[in-house]
Tab-separated table of C-alpha atoms in Angstrom:
chain	number	residue	atom	x	y	z
I	15	MET	CA	118.451	71.511	118.361
I	16	ARG	CA	118.810	73.792	115.348
I	17	PHE	CA	117.945	74.066	111.670
I	18	GLU	CA	120.770	73.806	109.210
I	19	LEU	CA	120.915	74.625	105.488
I	20	THR	CA	122.957	72.381	103.221
I	21	PRO	CA	123.459	73.091	99.539
I	22	ARG	CA	121.590	70.788	97.094
I	23	THR	CA	123.769	68.845	94.718
I	24	SER	CA	121.477	69.744	91.867
I	25	VAL	CA	118.659	72.254	91.441
I	26	SER	CA	115.823	71.692	89.081
I	27	PRO	CA	115.476	74.525	86.482
I	28	VAL	CA	111.702	74.167	86.774
I	29	LEU	CA	111.716	74.683	90.517
I	30	ARG	CA	114.005	77.661	90.202
I	31	ALA	CA	111.666	79.217	87.588
I	32	LEU	CA	108.622	78.565	89.722
I	33	ALA	CA	110.137	79.930	92.902
I	34	PRO	CA	109.089	83.607	92.229
I	35	VAL	CA	105.587	82.464	91.383
I	36	ALA	CA	105.362	80.535	94.645
I	37	ALA	CA	106.706	83.566	96.505
I	38	PHE	CA	104.110	85.840	94.990
I	39	ILE	CA	101.235	83.469	95.950
I	40	THR	CA	102.628	83.069	99.455
I	41	ALA	CA	102.936	86.843	99.883
I	42	PHE	CA	99.297	87.281	98.698
I	43	LEU	CA	98.079	84.639	101.165
I	44	ILE	CA	99.920	86.352	104.053
I	45	ALA	CA	98.574	89.718	102.989
I	46	GLY	CA	95.034	88.303	102.707
I	47	PHE	CA	95.310	86.950	106.275
I	48	VAL	CA	96.391	90.373	107.505
I	49	ILE	CA	93.495	91.994	105.689
I	50	TRP	CA	91.112	89.469	107.235
I	51	LEU	CA	92.436	90.344	110.673
I	52	MET	CA	91.676	93.996	109.901
I	53	GLY	CA	88.064	93.035	109.328
I	54	ARG	CA	88.080	93.264	105.516
I	55	SER	CA	87.311	90.655	102.918
I	56	PRO	CA	90.482	89.188	101.299
I	57	VAL	CA	88.424	88.304	98.225
I	58	ALA	CA	87.306	91.927	97.856
I	59	ALA	CA	90.849	93.092	98.396
I	60	PHE	CA	92.173	90.779	95.694
I	61	GLU	CA	89.564	92.140	93.285
I	62	VAL	CA	90.537	95.702	94.073
I	63	TYR	CA	94.262	94.995	93.978
I	64	VAL	CA	94.390	92.792	90.883
I	65	THR	CA	91.175	92.317	88.929
I	66	GLN	CA	89.928	95.864	88.618
I	67	PRO	CA	93.283	97.462	87.504
I	68	LEU	CA	93.699	94.760	84.802
I	69	SER	CA	90.211	95.378	83.450
I	70	ASP	CA	90.369	99.145	83.073
I	71	SER	CA	92.112	100.928	80.213
I	72	TRP	CA	93.153	103.913	82.310
I	73	ALA	CA	94.562	101.661	84.998
I	74	LEU	CA	96.550	99.705	82.360
I	75	GLN	CA	98.171	102.971	81.229
I	76	GLU	CA	98.933	103.804	84.852
I	77	LEU	CA	100.428	100.351	85.259
I	78	LEU	CA	102.958	101.101	82.520
I	79	VAL	CA	103.661	104.569	83.946
I	80	LYS	CA	104.548	103.114	87.400
I	81	ALA	CA	106.375	100.169	85.966
I	82	THR	CA	108.686	102.355	83.949
I	83	PRO	CA	110.858	103.807	86.752
I	84	LEU	CA	110.799	100.471	88.578
I	85	ALA	CA	112.130	98.645	85.559
I	86	LEU	CA	114.819	101.216	84.758
I	87	ILE	CA	116.106	101.302	88.330
I	88	ALA	CA	115.915	97.535	88.816
I	89	ILE	CA	117.822	96.900	85.567
I	90	GLY	CA	120.579	99.139	86.855
I	91	LEU	CA	120.620	97.370	90.194
I	92	ALA	CA	120.972	94.020	88.413
I	93	TYR	CA	124.477	95.055	87.267
I	94	CYS	CA	125.506	95.708	90.854
I	95	PHE	CA	123.854	92.654	92.325
I	96	ARG	CA	125.238	90.338	89.677
I	97	ALA	CA	128.733	91.444	90.642
I	98	ASN	CA	127.813	91.024	94.359
I	99	PHE	CA	127.865	94.727	95.114
I	100	TRP	CA	124.984	96.123	97.154
I	101	ASN	CA	123.697	99.459	95.878
I	102	ILE	CA	120.931	100.318	98.326
I	103	GLY	CA	120.952	104.033	97.396
I	104	ALA	CA	119.128	103.964	94.010
I	105	GLU	CA	116.492	106.229	95.550
I	106	GLY	CA	119.082	108.944	96.054
I	107	GLN	CA	120.569	108.465	92.584
I	108	TYR	CA	117.024	108.787	91.184
I	109	VAL	CA	116.507	112.051	93.039
I	110	MET	CA	119.904	113.530	92.038
I	111	GLY	CA	119.351	112.598	88.394
I	112	ALA	CA	116.032	114.461	88.551
I	113	VAL	CA	117.695	117.481	90.201
I	114	LEU	CA	120.547	117.839	87.712
I	115	GLY	CA	118.284	117.279	84.726
I	116	SER	CA	115.756	119.721	86.070
I	117	TRP	CA	118.430	122.361	86.536
I	118	LEU	CA	118.675	122.721	82.731
I	119	ALA	CA	114.854	122.866	82.409
I	120	LEU	CA	114.732	125.689	84.981
I	121	THR	CA	117.732	127.515	83.505
I	122	THR	CA	116.233	127.620	80.013
I	123	HIS	CA	112.662	128.263	81.271
I	124	GLY	CA	110.897	130.895	79.165
I	125	THR	CA	113.789	131.268	76.741
I	126	GLU	CA	112.363	129.143	73.927
I	127	ALA	CA	115.713	127.284	73.800
I	128	GLY	CA	114.547	124.616	71.377
I	129	PHE	CA	114.438	120.869	70.819
I	130	TRP	CA	117.928	120.217	72.265
I	131	VAL	CA	116.746	120.900	75.818
I	132	LEU	CA	115.018	117.554	76.404
I	133	PRO	CA	117.900	115.306	75.178
I	134	ALA	CA	120.376	117.397	77.206
I	135	MET	CA	118.090	117.040	80.294
I	136	LEU	CA	118.014	113.255	79.922
I	137	ALA	CA	121.740	113.154	79.511
I	138	LEU	CA	122.323	115.292	82.584
I	139	GLY	CA	119.863	113.127	84.504
I	140	MET	CA	121.980	110.054	83.712
I	141	VAL	CA	125.198	111.993	84.580
I	142	GLY	CA	123.766	113.124	87.916
I	143	GLY	CA	122.657	109.638	88.873
I	144	ALA	CA	125.942	108.085	87.740
I	145	ALA	CA	128.019	110.656	89.590
I	146	TYR	CA	126.026	110.180	92.761
I	147	GLY	CA	126.382	106.374	92.400
I	148	LEU	CA	130.146	106.629	92.051
I	149	ILE	CA	130.452	108.152	95.548
I	150	PRO	CA	129.886	104.899	97.436
I	151	ALA	CA	131.878	103.020	94.769
I	152	PHE	CA	134.898	105.357	95.325
I	153	LEU	CA	134.587	105.081	99.123
I	154	LYS	CA	134.524	101.278	98.859
I	155	THR	CA	137.453	100.948	96.495
I	156	ARG	CA	139.607	103.655	98.112
I	157	PHE	CA	138.847	103.282	101.837
I	158	GLY	CA	137.014	99.934	102.095
I	159	VAL	CA	133.832	101.549	103.390
I	160	SER	CA	130.688	99.409	103.114
I	161	GLU	CA	128.657	100.448	100.060
I	162	ILE	CA	125.499	99.426	101.842
I	163	LEU	CA	125.898	102.127	104.452
I	164	THR	CA	127.185	104.895	102.236
I	165	SER	CA	124.687	104.388	99.453
I	166	LEU	CA	121.823	104.288	101.934
I	167	MET	CA	122.893	107.405	103.882
I	168	LEU	CA	123.352	109.346	100.645
I	169	VAL	CA	119.643	108.837	99.950
I	170	TYR	CA	118.828	111.246	102.779
I	171	VAL	CA	121.358	113.773	101.558
I	172	ALA	CA	119.687	113.718	98.076
I	173	GLN	CA	116.231	114.052	99.517
I	174	LEU	CA	117.156	116.907	101.759
I	175	THR	CA	118.968	118.630	98.858
I	176	LEU	CA	115.819	118.427	96.745
I	177	ASP	CA	113.704	119.703	99.625
I	178	TYR	CA	115.992	122.691	100.126
I	179	LEU	CA	115.998	123.585	96.401
I	180	VAL	CA	112.206	123.570	95.985
I	181	ARG	CA	111.652	125.487	99.185
I	182	GLY	CA	114.426	127.953	98.472
I	183	PRO	CA	116.288	129.028	95.323
I	184	TRP	CA	114.223	126.986	92.881
I	185	ARG	CA	110.794	127.763	94.317
I	186	ASP	CA	108.234	129.209	91.895
I	187	PRO	CA	107.774	132.861	92.862
I	188	GLN	CA	104.253	132.693	91.449
I	189	GLY	CA	103.430	129.417	93.185
I	190	PHE	CA	101.555	130.889	96.160
I	191	ASN	CA	104.424	129.827	98.498
I	192	PHE	CA	104.040	126.134	97.732
I	193	PRO	CA	107.341	124.172	97.752
I	194	GLN	CA	107.626	123.514	94.001
I	195	SER	CA	109.448	124.797	90.984
I	196	VAL	CA	107.936	126.406	87.933
I	197	THR	CA	106.200	124.147	85.471
I	198	PHE	CA	108.558	123.000	82.742
I	199	ASP	CA	108.335	124.378	79.213
I	200	PRO	CA	106.925	122.011	76.508
I	201	ALA	CA	110.487	121.726	75.135
I	202	ALA	CA	111.599	120.280	78.505
I	203	THR	CA	108.643	117.843	78.802
I	204	LEU	CA	108.889	114.204	77.829
I	205	PRO	CA	105.995	113.667	75.342
I	206	PRO	CA	103.484	110.831	75.483
I	207	VAL	CA	103.911	107.823	73.209
I	208	MET	CA	100.434	108.422	71.802
I	209	GLU	CA	98.159	111.460	71.945
I	210	ALA	CA	95.956	111.701	74.980
I	211	SER	CA	97.927	108.921	76.698
I	212	ARG	CA	99.714	109.025	80.034
I	213	VAL	CA	102.385	106.618	78.794
I	214	HIS	CA	105.480	108.670	77.940
I	215	TYR	CA	108.683	107.776	76.081
I	216	GLY	CA	110.368	106.801	79.329
I	217	THR	CA	108.585	103.488	78.868
I	218	VAL	CA	110.393	103.109	75.543
I	219	PHE	CA	113.724	103.786	77.377
I	220	ALA	CA	112.864	101.089	79.880
I	221	VAL	CA	112.221	98.496	77.118
I	222	ILE	CA	115.426	99.473	75.396
I	223	ALA	CA	117.385	99.168	78.688
I	224	VAL	CA	115.909	95.666	79.204
I	225	LEU	CA	116.896	94.497	75.666
I	226	VAL	CA	120.394	96.011	75.841
I	227	THR	CA	121.032	94.526	79.273
I	228	ALA	CA	119.862	91.101	78.114
I	229	VAL	CA	122.529	91.198	75.448
I	230	VAL	CA	125.248	92.683	77.691
I	231	LEU	CA	124.742	90.212	80.539
I	232	GLY	CA	124.208	87.180	78.410
I	233	ARG	CA	126.446	87.686	75.354
I	234	THR	CA	129.403	89.896	76.228
I	235	LEU	CA	132.670	89.662	78.049
I	236	PHE	CA	131.498	92.369	80.440
I	237	GLY	CA	128.510	90.215	81.424
I	238	TYR	CA	130.800	87.271	82.027
I	239	ARG	CA	133.058	89.501	84.081
I	240	LEU	CA	130.194	90.503	86.366
I	241	ARG	CA	129.114	86.886	86.869
I	242	LEU	CA	132.658	85.772	87.588
I	243	THR	CA	133.226	88.682	89.981
I	244	GLY	CA	130.036	87.881	91.853
I	245	ASP	CA	130.468	84.089	91.970
I	246	ALA	CA	134.284	83.802	92.337
I	247	PRO	CA	136.103	87.062	93.155
I	248	ARG	CA	139.517	85.326	93.351
I	249	ALA	CA	139.013	83.703	90.000
I	250	ALA	CA	138.066	87.094	88.547
I	251	HIS	CA	141.319	88.539	89.971
I	252	PHE	CA	143.426	85.780	88.452
I	253	ALA	CA	141.602	86.297	85.145
I	254	GLY	CA	142.869	89.859	85.078
I	255	PHE	CA	139.625	91.585	85.947
I	256	SER	CA	140.150	94.630	88.174
I	257	ALA	CA	137.750	94.706	91.144
I	258	ARG	CA	138.084	98.540	91.304
I	259	THR	CA	137.137	99.019	87.696
I	260	THR	CA	134.221	96.569	88.019
I	261	THR	CA	132.938	98.340	91.111
I	262	MET	CA	133.084	101.773	89.499
I	263	ALA	CA	131.486	100.583	86.283
I	264	VAL	CA	128.486	98.830	87.805
I	265	PHE	CA	127.727	101.707	90.181
I	266	ALA	CA	127.956	104.214	87.345
I	267	ILE	CA	125.578	102.129	85.191
I	268	SER	CA	123.230	101.573	88.103
I	269	GLY	CA	123.176	105.243	89.084
I	270	GLY	CA	122.892	106.398	85.481
I	271	LEU	CA	119.714	104.320	84.865
I	272	ALA	CA	118.280	105.452	88.189
I	273	GLY	CA	118.975	109.069	87.208
I	274	LEU	CA	117.285	108.504	83.850
I	275	ALA	CA	114.284	107.176	85.690
I	276	GLY	CA	114.261	110.253	87.935
I	277	ILE	CA	114.419	112.912	85.185
I	278	GLY	CA	112.009	110.787	83.107
I	279	GLU	CA	109.421	110.820	85.897
I	280	VAL	CA	109.795	114.541	86.549
I	281	SER	CA	109.681	115.629	82.910
I	282	GLY	CA	107.222	113.024	81.772
I	283	GLN	CA	104.698	112.806	84.601
I	284	ILE	CA	105.086	115.555	87.214
I	285	GLY	CA	106.248	118.442	85.005
I	286	GLN	CA	108.008	120.247	87.864
I	287	LEU	CA	110.176	119.573	90.889
I	288	GLN	CA	108.444	118.885	94.208
I	289	PRO	CA	109.688	117.805	97.639
I	290	SER	CA	108.635	114.285	96.938
I	291	ILE	CA	108.991	112.925	93.423
I	292	SER	CA	108.967	109.254	94.265
I	293	PRO	CA	106.834	106.901	96.342
I	294	GLY	CA	109.928	104.884	97.071
I	295	TYR	CA	110.734	103.595	93.604
I	296	GLY	CA	114.441	103.200	94.455
I	297	PHE	CA	113.801	100.906	97.383
I	298	THR	CA	110.944	98.995	95.750
I	299	ALA	CA	113.144	98.297	92.758
I	300	ILE	CA	115.321	96.083	94.973
I	301	THR	CA	112.291	93.808	95.335
I	302	VAL	CA	111.691	94.008	91.587
I	303	ALA	CA	115.283	93.034	90.821
I	304	PHE	CA	115.209	89.945	92.984
I	305	LEU	CA	111.641	89.027	92.022
I	306	GLY	CA	112.889	89.025	88.437
I	307	ARG	CA	115.906	86.882	89.521
I	308	LEU	CA	118.293	89.554	88.141
I	309	ASN	CA	117.210	88.553	84.661
I	310	PRO	CA	116.274	91.514	82.359
I	311	ILE	CA	113.067	89.965	81.020
I	312	GLY	CA	112.133	88.715	84.488
I	313	ILE	CA	112.718	92.224	85.820
I	314	LEU	CA	110.353	93.703	83.273
I	315	VAL	CA	107.618	91.263	84.276
I	316	ALA	CA	108.298	91.838	87.945
I	317	ALA	CA	108.102	95.640	87.446
I	318	LEU	CA	104.588	95.207	86.031
I	319	VAL	CA	103.571	92.945	88.912
I	320	VAL	CA	104.869	95.331	91.587
I	321	ALA	CA	103.404	98.348	89.786
I	322	LEU	CA	100.085	96.564	90.079
I	323	THR	CA	100.428	96.616	93.883
I	324	PHE	CA	100.912	100.424	93.757
I	325	ILE	CA	97.737	100.987	91.749
I	326	GLY	CA	95.743	98.401	93.772
I	327	GLY	CA	96.988	99.968	97.002
I	328	GLU	CA	95.686	103.415	95.964
I	329	SER	CA	92.322	101.883	95.045
I	330	ALA	CA	92.105	99.854	98.284
I	331	GLN	CA	92.776	102.989	100.279
I	332	ILE	CA	89.697	104.603	98.753
I	333	MET	CA	87.329	101.651	98.336
I	334	LEU	CA	88.213	99.449	101.317
I	335	LYS	CA	89.611	102.119	103.683
I	336	LEU	CA	92.875	100.156	103.921
I	337	PRO	CA	96.037	102.112	104.879
I	338	LEU	CA	98.364	102.868	101.995
I	339	ASP	CA	101.261	101.624	104.168
I	340	LEU	CA	99.855	98.078	103.708
I	341	THR	CA	101.107	98.248	100.080
I	342	GLN	CA	104.698	98.891	101.320
I	343	ALA	CA	104.299	96.113	103.907
I	344	PHE	CA	103.137	93.757	101.120
I	345	GLN	CA	106.159	94.645	99.016
I	346	GLY	CA	108.454	93.910	101.992
I	347	ILE	CA	106.636	90.547	102.512
I	348	LEU	CA	107.039	89.806	98.837
I	349	LEU	CA	110.823	90.377	99.019
I	350	LEU	CA	111.146	88.110	102.072
I	351	CYS	CA	109.126	85.370	100.312
I	352	VAL	CA	111.309	85.652	97.199
I	353	LEU	CA	114.496	85.272	99.280
I	354	ALA	CA	113.015	82.374	101.243
I	355	ALA	CA	111.863	80.605	98.039
I	356	ASP	CA	115.348	80.960	96.549
I	357	ALA	CA	116.897	79.594	99.724
I	358	LEU	CA	114.584	76.565	99.809
I	359	VAL	CA	115.295	75.810	96.148
I	360	SER	CA	119.039	76.032	96.541
I	361	TYR	CA	119.380	74.447	100.034
I	362	ARG	CA	117.885	71.591	102.035
I	363	VAL	CA	116.603	72.322	105.538
I	364	ARG	CA	117.751	69.842	108.156
I	365	LEU	CA	116.916	69.621	111.839
I	366	VAL	CA	120.162	68.948	113.783
I	367	THR	CA	119.934	67.859	117.415
I	368	ARG	CA	122.350	69.003	120.069
I	369	GLY	CA	124.379	65.765	119.767
I	370	GLY	CA	124.649	66.030	115.998
I	371	GLY	CA	121.759	63.667	115.138
I	372	LYS	CA	119.251	64.458	112.448
């Protein structure tokens, strides 16, 4: 006796659109049950996680701040996932983008270099992320190495590189031996969108990336190329689309947007390099990409939803004494629920007996 999945002949667009909503509700119910087992009120947890952040102006700004890197990284991942390439190393590309962009900020520190520093930093951040993303792409196209393994292992290389730099050659000599760089000059700092606001121009970059990607994926030959490569690789080959070129292109775009998110976070929020500049944005963005169904507008909405769990998790840690790791567990549950909902929408579940009966 076993369960068997058979493809549905037709899938309702309404059901496909409602699948992420059902996944989110299911994930909340599972998390609420876990919270109840821990001796806390699920209703109180829902209020702390969702209601309070949406009713406070400061929390709404923080929501945009945390959604910005998630949206940028997830948009980049959508290019890879659409073409059926698995970039699991966006966290490392995020870090290396921050490192290369910050190199210019530290090099020009105290020199009053001028307005050109910030645009150059952002460009270097994208170059750093793209170059780091091209490593697993090259290994896959040249040697056939799995991009899942190489991109994931490169995350640890990037994190250890950052840790070495801020504890060694880039450490602030006046920083009382703390592992951090000097604070960036104003010319190397991403300004806020409005005065006295925490929302910086990285949010604008995220919105632009969403709009541009919506056009590219839906209205251009390159977007068609990605869909064809992902759905029918042999057809893409016969159509004249080079698998090597496609692989290099999507990893460069994905890494570049992750690098932009990294340098945007460092120059817009943190203001200096530290051993940890991310609470796991690169990995969480995978959940965001699939929760948004690899659709740019859906990804933007999903980024806001997942950012809400970050803010709610921090509040729950203080107010309900819940561990912060519960937030990461919830995000993992959410991803599993999204994948399960997609599978149930696209396939029928049948119980097959040992003799072949149903």
